[in-house]
mmCIF file of C-alpha atoms in Angstrom:
data_model
loop_
_atom_site.group_PDB
_atom_site.id
_atom_site.type_symbol
_atom_site.label_atom_id
_atom_site.label_comp_id
_atom_site.label_asym_id
_atom_site.label_seq_id
_atom_site.Cartn_x
_atom_site.Cartn_y
_atom_site.Cartn_z
ATOM 1 C CA UNK A 1 173.056 152.548 165.968
ATOM 2 C CA UNK A 2 171.921 156.029 167.026
ATOM 3 C CA UNK A 3 174.144 158.642 169.505
ATOM 4 C CA UNK A 4 173.198 161.003 171.993
ATOM 5 C CA UNK A 5 175.429 162.632 173.696
ATOM 6 C CA UNK A 6 175.306 166.036 176.069
ATOM 7 C CA UNK A 7 171.605 167.889 176.712
ATOM 8 C CA UNK A 8 170.301 169.341 180.050
ATOM 9 C CA UNK A 9 168.915 167.205 182.450
ATOM 10 C CA UNK A 10 165.565 169.921 183.583
ATOM 11 C CA UNK A 11 165.362 167.283 186.233
ATOM 12 C CA UNK A 12 168.213 168.630 187.539
ATOM 13 C CA UNK A 13 169.303 171.159 186.184
ATOM 14 C CA UNK A 14 172.389 171.192 184.869
ATOM 15 C CA UNK A 15 174.121 169.350 181.258
ATOM 16 C CA UNK A 16 175.372 165.787 181.627
ATOM 17 C CA UNK A 17 178.330 164.897 179.923
ATOM 18 C CA UNK A 18 176.855 161.159 178.783
ATOM 19 C CA UNK A 19 177.338 159.031 175.348
ATOM 20 C CA UNK A 20 173.980 157.196 174.838
ATOM 21 C CA UNK A 21 173.888 154.552 171.516
ATOM 22 C CA UNK A 22 170.554 153.402 170.244
ATOM 23 C CA UNK A 23 170.161 149.963 169.005
ATOM 24 C CA UNK A 24 167.774 150.959 166.188
ATOM 25 C CA UNK A 25 166.844 146.999 165.552
ATOM 26 C CA UNK A 26 166.484 146.563 169.125
ATOM 27 C CA UNK A 27 164.324 149.111 170.514
ATOM 28 C CA UNK A 28 167.231 149.993 172.946
ATOM 29 C CA UNK A 29 169.412 152.961 174.567
ATOM 30 C CA UNK A 30 173.023 151.441 176.460
ATOM 31 C CA UNK A 31 174.662 154.630 177.859
ATOM 32 C CA UNK A 32 178.041 154.104 176.273
ATOM 33 C CA UNK A 33 181.337 153.410 177.578
ATOM 34 C CA UNK A 34 184.032 156.095 176.440
ATOM 35 C CA UNK A 35 187.910 154.818 175.612
ATOM 36 C CA UNK A 36 189.639 158.147 175.991
ATOM 37 C CA UNK A 37 191.095 159.921 178.912
ATOM 38 C CA UNK A 38 189.762 163.320 177.206
ATOM 39 C CA UNK A 39 185.940 164.122 176.472
ATOM 40 C CA UNK A 40 184.212 167.832 175.770
ATOM 41 C CA UNK A 41 182.510 167.518 179.025
ATOM 42 C CA UNK A 42 179.767 168.298 180.359
ATOM 43 C CA UNK A 43 177.120 170.942 177.958
ATOM 44 C CA UNK A 44 173.886 171.971 176.416
ATOM 45 C CA UNK A 45 172.878 173.166 172.927
ATOM 46 C CA UNK A 46 176.171 172.505 171.258
ATOM 47 C CA UNK A 47 176.092 171.874 167.391
ATOM 48 C CA UNK A 48 176.245 168.552 165.922
ATOM 49 C CA UNK A 49 175.845 165.940 162.987
ATOM 50 C CA UNK A 50 177.859 163.389 161.653
ATOM 51 C CA UNK A 51 180.375 162.905 159.479
ATOM 52 C CA UNK A 52 181.480 161.527 156.142
ATOM 53 C CA UNK A 53 182.841 159.116 158.070
ATOM 54 C CA UNK A 54 180.435 157.704 160.493
ATOM 55 C CA UNK A 55 181.748 159.860 162.894
ATOM 56 C CA UNK A 56 179.806 162.208 165.379
ATOM 57 C CA UNK A 57 180.802 165.936 164.984
ATOM 58 C CA UNK A 58 180.356 168.487 168.396
ATOM 59 C CA UNK A 59 181.525 172.073 168.360
ATOM 60 C CA UNK A 60 181.438 174.814 171.050
ATOM 61 C CA UNK A 61 178.209 175.022 172.939
ATOM 62 C CA UNK A 62 177.781 175.320 176.602
ATOM 63 C CA UNK A 63 178.037 174.444 180.066
ATOM 64 C CA UNK A 64 175.874 174.242 183.434
ATOM 65 C CA UNK A 65 178.091 177.939 184.503
ATOM 66 C CA UNK A 66 177.213 178.721 181.351
ATOM 67 C CA UNK A 67 180.164 179.577 179.778
ATOM 68 C CA UNK A 68 180.334 179.064 176.023
ATOM 69 C CA UNK A 69 182.862 176.949 174.434
ATOM 70 C CA UNK A 70 184.934 176.763 170.501
ATOM 71 C CA UNK A 71 186.353 173.732 170.327
ATOM 72 C CA UNK A 72 185.532 170.396 168.082
ATOM 73 C CA UNK A 73 185.127 167.041 169.196
ATOM 74 C CA UNK A 74 184.464 163.793 166.896
ATOM 75 C CA UNK A 75 183.478 160.882 168.584
ATOM 76 C CA UNK A 76 184.708 157.271 166.976
ATOM 77 C CA UNK A 77 180.664 155.492 166.263
ATOM 78 C CA UNK A 78 182.919 152.476 164.570
ATOM 79 C CA UNK A 79 182.518 150.124 167.728
ATOM 80 C CA UNK A 80 179.257 151.566 168.980
ATOM 81 C CA UNK A 81 177.614 147.667 168.996
ATOM 82 C CA UNK A 82 180.268 147.463 172.131
ATOM 83 C CA UNK A 83 178.856 151.105 173.429
ATOM 84 C CA UNK A 84 182.341 151.160 173.849
ATOM 85 C CA UNK A 85 183.221 154.726 172.021
ATOM 86 C CA UNK A 86 186.498 157.782 171.083
ATOM 87 C CA UNK A 87 186.398 161.197 172.177
ATOM 88 C CA UNK A 88 189.119 162.166 169.967
ATOM 89 C CA UNK A 89 189.608 166.518 170.268
ATOM 90 C CA UNK A 90 189.817 168.599 166.818
ATOM 91 C CA UNK A 91 192.928 171.220 165.910
ATOM 92 C CA UNK A 92 191.286 174.753 167.274
ATOM 93 C CA UNK A 93 193.895 176.966 164.250
ATOM 94 C CA UNK A 94 191.808 179.136 163.511
ATOM 95 C CA UNK A 95 188.296 178.382 165.353
ATOM 96 C CA UNK A 96 185.173 180.358 164.945
ATOM 97 C CA UNK A 97 184.645 182.266 168.009
ATOM 98 C CA UNK A 98 183.433 180.395 171.069
ATOM 99 C CA UNK A 99 178.417 180.295 171.018
ATOM 100 C CA UNK A 100 176.102 178.437 170.905
ATOM 101 C CA UNK A 101 173.478 177.593 169.275
ATOM 102 C CA UNK A 102 174.930 177.220 166.060
ATOM 103 C CA UNK A 103 174.393 174.475 163.599
ATOM 104 C CA UNK A 104 176.898 172.294 161.810
ATOM 105 C CA UNK A 105 176.795 169.819 158.596
ATOM 106 C CA UNK A 106 179.043 167.345 156.648
ATOM 107 C CA UNK A 107 179.408 167.628 153.038
ATOM 108 C CA UNK A 108 181.953 166.338 150.707
ATOM 109 C CA UNK A 109 184.739 165.599 153.587
ATOM 110 C CA UNK A 110 183.846 169.545 155.039
ATOM 111 C CA UNK A 111 181.779 170.553 158.401
ATOM 112 C CA UNK A 112 180.016 173.633 157.770
ATOM 113 C CA UNK A 113 178.861 175.993 160.953
ATOM 114 C CA UNK A 114 176.769 178.506 160.835
ATOM 115 C CA UNK A 115 175.889 181.150 162.731
ATOM 116 C CA UNK A 116 174.691 180.977 167.002
ATOM 117 C CA UNK A 117 175.301 183.077 169.563
ATOM 118 C CA UNK A 118 178.508 184.793 171.608
ATOM 119 C CA UNK A 119 175.746 185.439 174.522
ATOM 120 C CA UNK A 120 175.196 189.158 173.352
ATOM 121 C CA UNK A 121 175.048 188.950 169.925
ATOM 122 C CA UNK A 122 174.034 186.779 167.533
ATOM 123 C CA UNK A 123 176.115 185.815 164.237
ATOM 124 C CA UNK A 124 175.922 184.691 160.817
ATOM 125 C CA UNK A 125 178.748 183.535 159.796
ATOM 126 C CA UNK A 126 180.545 180.788 157.793
ATOM 127 C CA UNK A 127 182.967 178.556 158.315
ATOM 128 C CA UNK A 128 184.349 175.501 156.681
ATOM 129 C CA UNK A 129 186.762 173.096 158.832
ATOM 130 C CA UNK A 130 188.707 170.201 156.341
ATOM 131 C CA UNK A 131 188.673 166.749 157.784
ATOM 132 C CA UNK A 132 191.433 166.435 155.682
ATOM 133 C CA UNK A 133 193.728 169.583 156.350
ATOM 134 C CA UNK A 134 192.360 169.713 160.548
ATOM 135 C CA UNK A 135 191.715 173.312 159.245
ATOM 136 C CA UNK A 136 188.648 176.197 159.906
ATOM 137 C CA UNK A 137 188.404 178.879 156.746
ATOM 138 C CA UNK A 138 186.282 181.153 157.059
ATOM 139 C CA UNK A 139 184.201 181.551 153.824
ATOM 140 C CA UNK A 140 183.712 185.172 151.890
ATOM 141 C CA UNK A 141 179.780 184.411 151.161
ATOM 142 C CA UNK A 142 177.961 186.436 148.419
ATOM 143 C CA UNK A 143 174.111 186.524 147.570
ATOM 144 C CA UNK A 144 170.780 187.033 150.165
ATOM 145 C CA UNK A 145 172.968 185.921 153.601
ATOM 146 C CA UNK A 146 170.178 184.958 155.863
ATOM 147 C CA UNK A 147 170.503 187.106 158.757
ATOM 148 C CA UNK A 148 171.902 186.924 162.155
ATOM 149 C CA UNK A 149 169.905 183.969 164.283
ATOM 150 C CA UNK A 150 170.272 181.315 166.182
ATOM 151 C CA UNK A 151 168.457 177.971 167.195
ATOM 152 C CA UNK A 152 167.470 177.700 163.518
ATOM 153 C CA UNK A 153 168.661 174.366 161.338
ATOM 154 C CA UNK A 154 171.074 173.527 158.974
ATOM 155 C CA UNK A 155 171.091 169.874 156.954
ATOM 156 C CA UNK A 156 173.779 168.924 154.030
ATOM 157 C CA UNK A 157 172.463 168.043 150.556
ATOM 158 C CA UNK A 158 175.314 165.872 148.145
ATOM 159 C CA UNK A 159 173.046 165.772 145.845
ATOM 160 C CA UNK A 160 173.349 169.297 145.070
ATOM 161 C CA UNK A 161 175.709 170.101 146.490
ATOM 162 C CA UNK A 162 174.348 172.390 148.498
ATOM 163 C CA UNK A 163 173.712 173.629 152.669
ATOM 164 C CA UNK A 164 170.194 173.879 153.404
ATOM 165 C CA UNK A 165 168.969 176.496 156.386
ATOM 166 C CA UNK A 166 166.006 176.983 157.748
ATOM 167 C CA UNK A 167 164.391 179.562 160.312
ATOM 168 C CA UNK A 168 165.909 180.599 163.946
ATOM 169 C CA UNK A 169 166.031 182.747 166.073
ATOM 170 C CA UNK A 170 166.793 186.599 165.209
ATOM 171 C CA UNK A 171 165.108 190.250 165.455
ATOM 172 C CA UNK A 172 161.519 187.860 165.717
ATOM 173 C CA UNK A 173 161.784 184.683 165.001
ATOM 174 C CA UNK A 174 162.496 183.426 161.520
ATOM 175 C CA UNK A 175 160.700 181.233 159.103
ATOM 176 C CA UNK A 176 162.062 181.809 155.352
ATOM 177 C CA UNK A 177 164.598 179.220 153.531
ATOM 178 C CA UNK A 178 167.705 179.507 152.645
ATOM 179 C CA UNK A 179 170.572 177.160 150.559
ATOM 180 C CA UNK A 180 174.203 178.589 149.811
ATOM 181 C CA UNK A 181 175.511 176.953 146.732
ATOM 182 C CA UNK A 182 178.558 175.189 147.829
ATOM 183 C CA UNK A 183 181.423 175.743 144.986
ATOM 184 C CA UNK A 184 180.852 179.524 144.346
ATOM 185 C CA UNK A 185 180.183 180.385 147.749
ATOM 186 C CA UNK A 186 176.692 181.845 147.389
ATOM 187 C CA UNK A 187 172.864 181.732 149.073
ATOM 188 C CA UNK A 188 169.856 182.150 147.935
ATOM 189 C CA UNK A 189 167.180 182.858 148.983
ATOM 190 C CA UNK A 190 164.301 180.401 148.228
ATOM 191 C CA UNK A 191 160.822 181.399 147.130
ATOM 192 C CA UNK A 192 157.510 181.724 149.893
ATOM 193 C CA UNK A 193 155.109 179.230 149.609
ATOM 194 C CA UNK A 194 151.454 179.955 149.671
ATOM 195 C CA UNK A 195 151.566 176.848 152.313
ATOM 196 C CA UNK A 196 154.469 176.786 154.833
ATOM 197 C CA UNK A 197 155.380 176.396 158.224
ATOM 198 C CA UNK A 198 154.947 179.309 160.996
ATOM 199 C CA UNK A 199 158.264 180.604 161.787
ATOM 200 C CA UNK A 200 160.009 179.202 164.654
ATOM 201 C CA UNK A 201 163.334 178.008 166.327
ATOM 202 C CA UNK A 202 164.713 175.341 168.561
ATOM 203 C CA UNK A 203 163.042 172.975 165.197
ATOM 204 C CA UNK A 204 164.824 169.974 163.435
ATOM 205 C CA UNK A 205 165.500 169.475 159.432
ATOM 206 C CA UNK A 206 166.632 166.358 157.697
ATOM 207 C CA UNK A 207 166.913 165.204 154.875
ATOM 208 C CA UNK A 208 165.093 162.044 154.147
ATOM 209 C CA UNK A 209 164.528 159.720 151.703
ATOM 210 C CA UNK A 210 161.547 157.707 151.817
ATOM 211 C CA UNK A 211 160.815 155.207 148.237
ATOM 212 C CA UNK A 212 162.366 156.952 145.787
ATOM 213 C CA UNK A 213 161.116 160.632 146.836
ATOM 214 C CA UNK A 214 163.607 163.652 148.601
ATOM 215 C CA UNK A 215 162.367 165.009 151.215
ATOM 216 C CA UNK A 216 163.082 167.442 152.994
ATOM 217 C CA UNK A 217 161.738 167.871 157.301
ATOM 218 C CA UNK A 218 160.697 169.578 159.386
ATOM 219 C CA UNK A 219 159.790 168.943 163.144
ATOM 220 C CA UNK A 220 158.458 170.786 165.672
ATOM 221 C CA UNK A 221 159.975 174.104 167.538
ATOM 222 C CA UNK A 222 158.762 176.765 169.449
ATOM 223 C CA UNK A 223 157.146 179.793 168.570
ATOM 224 C CA UNK A 224 154.500 182.019 171.143
ATOM 225 C CA UNK A 225 154.880 178.510 172.255
ATOM 226 C CA UNK A 226 155.046 174.290 171.833
ATOM 227 C CA UNK A 227 155.308 173.703 169.024
ATOM 228 C CA UNK A 228 153.902 169.307 167.181
ATOM 229 C CA UNK A 229 153.700 170.106 163.538
ATOM 230 C CA UNK A 230 155.291 168.287 161.215
ATOM 231 C CA UNK A 231 156.554 169.421 157.650
ATOM 232 C CA UNK A 232 157.567 167.895 154.805
ATOM 233 C CA UNK A 233 158.313 169.287 151.386
ATOM 234 C CA UNK A 234 160.141 168.308 148.211
ATOM 235 C CA UNK A 235 163.704 169.699 147.613
ATOM 236 C CA UNK A 236 164.491 169.700 144.335
ATOM 237 C CA UNK A 237 162.501 172.182 143.531
ATOM 238 C CA UNK A 238 161.654 174.875 146.481
ATOM 239 C CA UNK A 239 160.193 176.958 143.071
ATOM 240 C CA UNK A 240 157.095 174.482 142.292
ATOM 241 C CA UNK A 241 156.347 172.290 145.634
ATOM 242 C CA UNK A 242 154.588 172.525 148.042
ATOM 243 C CA UNK A 243 155.553 172.745 151.887
ATOM 244 C CA UNK A 244 152.167 169.374 153.698
ATOM 245 C CA UNK A 245 151.587 169.472 156.938
ATOM 246 C CA UNK A 246 151.859 165.887 157.996
ATOM 247 C CA UNK A 247 149.442 163.539 160.316
ATOM 248 C CA UNK A 248 150.300 160.194 161.027
ATOM 249 C CA UNK A 249 148.626 157.086 162.529
ATOM 250 C CA UNK A 250 149.915 155.298 166.205
ATOM 251 C CA UNK A 251 150.523 157.731 168.916
ATOM 252 C CA UNK A 252 149.079 160.552 167.127
ATOM 253 C CA UNK A 253 148.786 163.489 168.042
ATOM 254 C CA UNK A 254 153.092 163.503 168.988
ATOM 255 C CA UNK A 255 153.519 166.036 172.294
ATOM 256 C CA UNK A 256 154.319 169.335 171.060
ATOM 257 C CA UNK A 257 158.347 170.387 171.744
ATOM 258 C CA UNK A 258 161.470 171.966 171.473
ATOM 259 C CA UNK A 259 165.196 171.621 172.487
ATOM 260 C CA UNK A 260 163.989 167.773 171.134
ATOM 261 C CA UNK A 261 167.248 165.559 169.889
ATOM 262 C CA UNK A 262 166.890 163.981 166.103
ATOM 263 C CA UNK A 263 168.572 161.504 163.826
ATOM 264 C CA UNK A 264 167.148 160.358 160.594
ATOM 265 C CA UNK A 265 167.845 157.268 159.222
ATOM 266 C CA UNK A 266 166.291 156.609 155.637
ATOM 267 C CA UNK A 267 162.868 156.871 156.142
ATOM 268 C CA UNK A 268 162.905 157.185 159.898
ATOM 269 C CA UNK A 269 163.302 159.655 162.497
ATOM 270 C CA UNK A 270 163.854 158.602 165.318
ATOM 271 C CA UNK A 271 163.608 161.672 168.076
ATOM 272 C CA UNK A 272 164.060 161.583 172.279
ATOM 273 C CA UNK A 273 164.096 163.678 174.540
ATOM 274 C CA UNK A 274 162.116 167.754 173.805
ATOM 275 C CA UNK A 275 159.703 170.350 176.213
ATOM 276 C CA UNK A 276 156.911 170.334 175.917
ATOM 277 C CA UNK A 277 156.541 174.486 178.013
ATOM 278 C CA UNK A 278 155.954 171.650 180.779
ATOM 279 C CA UNK A 279 157.412 168.867 181.410
ATOM 280 C CA UNK A 280 160.753 167.608 180.406
ATOM 281 C CA UNK A 281 160.099 164.310 178.237
ATOM 282 C CA UNK A 282 161.833 161.034 178.268
ATOM 283 C CA UNK A 283 159.395 159.561 175.438
ATOM 284 C CA UNK A 284 161.760 157.788 172.248
ATOM 285 C CA UNK A 285 159.555 158.648 169.006
ATOM 286 C CA UNK A 286 160.350 156.328 165.521
ATOM 287 C CA UNK A 287 158.166 158.451 162.934
ATOM 288 C CA UNK A 288 157.698 156.582 159.401
ATOM 289 C CA UNK A 289 157.473 158.844 156.111
ATOM 290 C CA UNK A 290 158.231 155.358 153.962
ATOM 291 C CA UNK A 291 155.221 155.601 150.886
ATOM 292 C CA UNK A 292 153.201 155.467 149.222
ATOM 293 C CA UNK A 293 151.367 154.865 152.632
ATOM 294 C CA UNK A 294 150.866 158.855 153.262
ATOM 295 C CA UNK A 295 150.450 158.137 156.867
ATOM 296 C CA UNK A 296 153.334 156.609 158.074
ATOM 297 C CA UNK A 297 153.172 155.333 161.748
ATOM 298 C CA UNK A 298 153.921 157.112 164.982
ATOM 299 C CA UNK A 299 156.038 154.897 167.241
ATOM 300 C CA UNK A 300 156.400 156.460 170.993
ATOM 301 C CA UNK A 301 158.265 153.860 172.841
#
């Protein structure tokens, strides 16, 4: 089950607070019923991820009046099959400053938040939220710390106990790949490859398993125009492996886009919406990276 919250409704010129669930088997969207009285309210450009205990976590973002937020909410997904969900607001103690365009990921019972913008300044701070103690802490990191950026992506790599960050916008479009080693709080800048995706922001990244092969996949985004390319790389060997641009069968090529939302399930990416540079998109696309078939299927729903 894929769950989607909020976002910018371009046809209406406003944010939404809707929650929708997508049935992977039936390939059908259903608007969820929220059982809780309290909720984050309408917002877009928030940081979000799925947690280790199968909840949706969101942090910050901005509302239709461009007010920035710094609250953390979790949405219980255990009742997703009945389409009735519950929001829970988490502790604000020592919370990061209000921001949008940040990234959030979950690893080892903790949430990690990086960067974003406070509306005036881009940020490169890193925070950790303990789901056990309900407490935010600032991480004092060393190494090759990424520059201040927003609209980047960050994913957790449980097998290596690290975070992986790519792209974003700082002084210009960013195209560097960074890893953060959690156990000793060290950032590293990974070697640039002869063939790499062009710098970008408002893209999406995920870690997948296609057969026995782990993959870091990156989808679309924006440089000087909206992009339609999809890339993958072996995350276990950043120094020796190369980025590969993917092509697919089915409804391919897909329209370029940014600000799309995506969810990973096994070897598949489910993608919804985005801005093509000309129009807001409302299609749902499933992209299967399963091996050994090199050209997987991109199916539009």
